[in-house]
PDB file of C-alpha atoms in Angstrom:
ATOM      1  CA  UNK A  20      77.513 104.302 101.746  1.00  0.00           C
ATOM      2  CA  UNK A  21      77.188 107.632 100.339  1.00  0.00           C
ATOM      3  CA  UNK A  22      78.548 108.749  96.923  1.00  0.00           C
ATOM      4  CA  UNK A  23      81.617 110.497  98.226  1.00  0.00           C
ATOM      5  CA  UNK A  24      82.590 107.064 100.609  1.00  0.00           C
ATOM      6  CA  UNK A  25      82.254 105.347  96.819  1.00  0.00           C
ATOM      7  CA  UNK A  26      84.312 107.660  95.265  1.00  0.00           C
ATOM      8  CA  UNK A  27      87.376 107.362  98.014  1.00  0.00           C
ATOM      9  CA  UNK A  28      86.589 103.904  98.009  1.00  0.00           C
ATOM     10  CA  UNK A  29      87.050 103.473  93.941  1.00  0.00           C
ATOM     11  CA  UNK A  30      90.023 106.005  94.053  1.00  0.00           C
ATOM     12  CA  UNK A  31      91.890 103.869  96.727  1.00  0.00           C
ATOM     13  CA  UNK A  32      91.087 101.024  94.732  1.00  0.00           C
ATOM     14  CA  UNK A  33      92.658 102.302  91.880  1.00  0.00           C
ATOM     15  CA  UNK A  34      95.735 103.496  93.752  1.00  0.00           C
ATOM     16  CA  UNK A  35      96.005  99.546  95.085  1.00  0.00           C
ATOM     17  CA  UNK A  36      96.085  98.503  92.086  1.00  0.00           C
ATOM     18  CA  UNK A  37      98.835 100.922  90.383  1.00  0.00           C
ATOM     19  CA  UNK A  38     101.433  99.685  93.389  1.00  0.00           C
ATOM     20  CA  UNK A  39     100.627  95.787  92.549  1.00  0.00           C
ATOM     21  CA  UNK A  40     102.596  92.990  91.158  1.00  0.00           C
ATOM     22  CA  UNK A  41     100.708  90.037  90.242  1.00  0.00           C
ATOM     23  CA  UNK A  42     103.180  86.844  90.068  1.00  0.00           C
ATOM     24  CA  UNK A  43     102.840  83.908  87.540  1.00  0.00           C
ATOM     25  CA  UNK A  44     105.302  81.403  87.908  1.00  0.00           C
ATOM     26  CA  UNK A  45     105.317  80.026  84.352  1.00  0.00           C
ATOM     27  CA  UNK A  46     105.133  83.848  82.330  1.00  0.00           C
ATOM     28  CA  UNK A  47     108.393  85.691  83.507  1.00  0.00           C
ATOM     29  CA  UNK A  48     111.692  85.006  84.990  1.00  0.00           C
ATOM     30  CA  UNK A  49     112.255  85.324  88.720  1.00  0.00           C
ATOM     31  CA  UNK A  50     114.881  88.843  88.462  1.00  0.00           C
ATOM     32  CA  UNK A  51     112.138  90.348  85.819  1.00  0.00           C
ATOM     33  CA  UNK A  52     109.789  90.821  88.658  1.00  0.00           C
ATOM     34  CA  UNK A  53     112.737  91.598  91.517  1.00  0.00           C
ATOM     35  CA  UNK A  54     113.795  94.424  89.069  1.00  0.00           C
ATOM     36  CA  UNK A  55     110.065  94.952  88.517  1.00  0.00           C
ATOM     37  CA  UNK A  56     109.505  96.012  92.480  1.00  0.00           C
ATOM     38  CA  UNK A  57     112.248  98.230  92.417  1.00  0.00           C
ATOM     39  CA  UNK A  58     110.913  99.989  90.010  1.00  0.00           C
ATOM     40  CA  UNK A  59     107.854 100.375  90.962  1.00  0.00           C
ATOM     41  CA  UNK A  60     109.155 101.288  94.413  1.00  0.00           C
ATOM     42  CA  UNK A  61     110.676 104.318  92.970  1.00  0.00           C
ATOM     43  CA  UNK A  62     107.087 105.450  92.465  1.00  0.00           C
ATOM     44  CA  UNK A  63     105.397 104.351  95.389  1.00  0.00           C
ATOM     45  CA  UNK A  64     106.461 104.109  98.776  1.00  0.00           C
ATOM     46  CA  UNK A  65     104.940 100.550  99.429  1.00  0.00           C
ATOM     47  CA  UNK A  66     103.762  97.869  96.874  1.00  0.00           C
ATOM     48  CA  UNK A  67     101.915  95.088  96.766  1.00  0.00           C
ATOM     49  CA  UNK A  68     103.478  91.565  95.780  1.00  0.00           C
ATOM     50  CA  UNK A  69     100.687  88.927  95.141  1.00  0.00           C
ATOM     51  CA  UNK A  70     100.399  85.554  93.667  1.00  0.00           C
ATOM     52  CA  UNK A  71      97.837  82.217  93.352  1.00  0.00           C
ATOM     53  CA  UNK A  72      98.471  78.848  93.709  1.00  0.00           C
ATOM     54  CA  UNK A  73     101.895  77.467  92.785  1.00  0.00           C
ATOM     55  CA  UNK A  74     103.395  81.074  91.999  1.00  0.00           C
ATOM     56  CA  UNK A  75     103.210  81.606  96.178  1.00  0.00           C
ATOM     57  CA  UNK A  76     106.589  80.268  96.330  1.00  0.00           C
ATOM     58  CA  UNK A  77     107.668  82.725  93.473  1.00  0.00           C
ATOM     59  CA  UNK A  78     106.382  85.576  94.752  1.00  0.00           C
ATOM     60  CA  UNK A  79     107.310  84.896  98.649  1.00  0.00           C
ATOM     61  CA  UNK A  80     111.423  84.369  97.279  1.00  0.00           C
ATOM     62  CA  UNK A  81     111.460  88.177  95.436  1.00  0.00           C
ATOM     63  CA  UNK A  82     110.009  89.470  99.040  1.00  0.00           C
ATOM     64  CA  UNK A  83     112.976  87.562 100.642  1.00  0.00           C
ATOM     65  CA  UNK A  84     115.642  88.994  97.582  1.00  0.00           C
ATOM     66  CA  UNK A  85     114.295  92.688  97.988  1.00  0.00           C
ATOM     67  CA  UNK A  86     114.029  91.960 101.756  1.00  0.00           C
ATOM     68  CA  UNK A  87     117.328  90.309 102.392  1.00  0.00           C
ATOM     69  CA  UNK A  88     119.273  93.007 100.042  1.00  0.00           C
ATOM     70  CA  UNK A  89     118.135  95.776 102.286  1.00  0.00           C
ATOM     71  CA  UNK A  90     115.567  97.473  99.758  1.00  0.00           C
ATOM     72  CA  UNK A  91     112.273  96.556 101.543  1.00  0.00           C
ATOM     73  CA  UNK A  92     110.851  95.900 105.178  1.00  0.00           C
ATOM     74  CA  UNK A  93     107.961  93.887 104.948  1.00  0.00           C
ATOM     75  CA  UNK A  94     104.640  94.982 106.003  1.00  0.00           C
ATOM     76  CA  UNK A  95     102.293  92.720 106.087  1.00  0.00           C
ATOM     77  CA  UNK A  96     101.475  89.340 104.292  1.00  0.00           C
ATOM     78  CA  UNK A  97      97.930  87.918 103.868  1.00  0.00           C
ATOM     79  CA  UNK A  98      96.486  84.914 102.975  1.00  0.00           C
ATOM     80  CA  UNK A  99      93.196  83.423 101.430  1.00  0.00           C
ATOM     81  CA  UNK A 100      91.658  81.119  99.123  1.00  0.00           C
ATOM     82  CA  UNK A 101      89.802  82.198  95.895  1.00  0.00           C
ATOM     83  CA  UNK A 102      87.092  80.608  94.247  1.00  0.00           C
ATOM     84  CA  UNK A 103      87.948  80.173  90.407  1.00  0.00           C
ATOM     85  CA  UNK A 104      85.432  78.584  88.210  1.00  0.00           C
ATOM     86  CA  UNK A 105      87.869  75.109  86.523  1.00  0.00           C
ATOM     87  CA  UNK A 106      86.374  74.771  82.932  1.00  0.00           C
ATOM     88  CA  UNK A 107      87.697  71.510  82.239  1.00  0.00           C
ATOM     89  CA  UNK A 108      85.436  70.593  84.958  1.00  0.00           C
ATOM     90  CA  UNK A 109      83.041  73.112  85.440  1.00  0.00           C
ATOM     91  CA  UNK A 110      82.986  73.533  88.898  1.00  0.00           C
ATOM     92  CA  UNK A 111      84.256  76.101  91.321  1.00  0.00           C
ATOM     93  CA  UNK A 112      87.897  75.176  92.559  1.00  0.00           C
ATOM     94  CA  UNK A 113      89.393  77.037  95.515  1.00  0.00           C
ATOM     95  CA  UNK A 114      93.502  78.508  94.938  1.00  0.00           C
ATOM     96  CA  UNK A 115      95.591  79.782  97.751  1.00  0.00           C
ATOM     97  CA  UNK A 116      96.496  83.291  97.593  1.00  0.00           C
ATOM     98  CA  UNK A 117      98.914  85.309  99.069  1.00  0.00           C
ATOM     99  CA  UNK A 118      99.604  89.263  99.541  1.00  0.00           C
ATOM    100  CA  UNK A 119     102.978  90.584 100.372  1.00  0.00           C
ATOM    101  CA  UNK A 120     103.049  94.179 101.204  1.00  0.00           C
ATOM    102  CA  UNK A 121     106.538  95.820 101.416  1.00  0.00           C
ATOM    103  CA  UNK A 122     107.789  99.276 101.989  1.00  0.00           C
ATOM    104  CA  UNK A 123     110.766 101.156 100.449  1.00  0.00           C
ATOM    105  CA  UNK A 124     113.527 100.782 103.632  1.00  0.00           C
ATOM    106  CA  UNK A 125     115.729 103.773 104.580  1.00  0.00           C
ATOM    107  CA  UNK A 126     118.866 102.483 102.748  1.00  0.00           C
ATOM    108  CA  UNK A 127     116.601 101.997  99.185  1.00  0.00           C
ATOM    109  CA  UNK A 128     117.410 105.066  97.502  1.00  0.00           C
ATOM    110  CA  UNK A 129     120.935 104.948  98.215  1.00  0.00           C
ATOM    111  CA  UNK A 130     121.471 101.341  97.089  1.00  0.00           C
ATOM    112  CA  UNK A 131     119.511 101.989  94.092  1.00  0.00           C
ATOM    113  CA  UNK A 132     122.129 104.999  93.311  1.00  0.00           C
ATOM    114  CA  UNK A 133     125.013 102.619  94.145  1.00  0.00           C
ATOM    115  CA  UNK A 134     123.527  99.985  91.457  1.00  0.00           C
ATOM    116  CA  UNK A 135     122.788 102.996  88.805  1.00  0.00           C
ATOM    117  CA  UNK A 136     126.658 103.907  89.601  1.00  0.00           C
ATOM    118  CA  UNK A 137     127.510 100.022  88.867  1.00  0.00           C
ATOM    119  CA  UNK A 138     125.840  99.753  85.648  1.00  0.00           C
ATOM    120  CA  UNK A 139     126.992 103.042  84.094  1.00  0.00           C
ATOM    121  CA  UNK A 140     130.773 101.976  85.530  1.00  0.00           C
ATOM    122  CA  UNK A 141     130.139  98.523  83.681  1.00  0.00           C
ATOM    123  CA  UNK A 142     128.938 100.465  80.436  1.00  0.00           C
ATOM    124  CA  UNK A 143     132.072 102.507  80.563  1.00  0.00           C
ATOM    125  CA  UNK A 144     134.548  99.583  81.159  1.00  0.00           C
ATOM    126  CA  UNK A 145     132.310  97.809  77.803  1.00  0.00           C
ATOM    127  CA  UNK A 146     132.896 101.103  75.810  1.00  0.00           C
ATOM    128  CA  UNK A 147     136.331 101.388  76.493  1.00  0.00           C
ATOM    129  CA  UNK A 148     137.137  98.224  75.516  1.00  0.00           C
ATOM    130  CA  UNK A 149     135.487  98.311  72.248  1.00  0.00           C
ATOM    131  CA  UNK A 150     136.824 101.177  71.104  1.00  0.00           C
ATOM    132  CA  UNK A 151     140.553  99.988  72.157  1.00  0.00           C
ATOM    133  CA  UNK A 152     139.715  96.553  70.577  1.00  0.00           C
TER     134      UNK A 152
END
């Protein structure tokens, strides 16, 4: 591979990496990492949604959320195992993986402006009630 291959290479790496989610089931609520892809979505045109192990379930529901709300089409999902050393152990134990790529649909921009229009309407109502309160 020549140095300019390894330089497209490393910068498409990078650029992979920038548009990914990694999902932990135990760190972060659910909606964290729904609102999460949307806004990384409004950066990127397609992200990356991944998990291990017993976060696969996790991270395959916020596809189906994002998906089923109309602000993604899915692109492609891959699976795999992983090698990960256990150190209780000491030995190399194998996790499931998973990869969900999903693009920004046609409709995302104008639900996300419908949403932006909700929360400023509910800030509004808040305000207005303080004040007469």
């Amino acid at each position: 591979m020549t140095m300019a291959q390894n330089a497209v290479k490393q910068t498409n790496n990078e650029n992979l990496k920038k548009n990914r989610i990694q999902v932990s089931n135990t760190k972060k609520p659910l909606f964290f990492y729904v609102n999460l892809a949307k806004r990384y979505l409004q950066q990127h045109n397609e992200i990356e949604l991944s998990a291990l192990g017993m976060a696969i379930t996790t991270v395959v529901t916020i596809a189906e959320i994002l998906k089923n709300n109309g602000f993604v089409n899915e692109k492609s999902i891959i699976t795999s195992t992983v090698g990960m050393k256990d150190e209780a152990k000491g030995r190399i134990v194998h996790k499931a993986r998973i990869e969900i790529v999903v693009e920004k649909s046609d409709k995302f921009d104008s639900l996300m402006e419908a949403a932006m229009q909700q929360h400023a309407y509910g800030k509004v109502i808040e305000n207005n009630q303080a004040t007469v309160a």
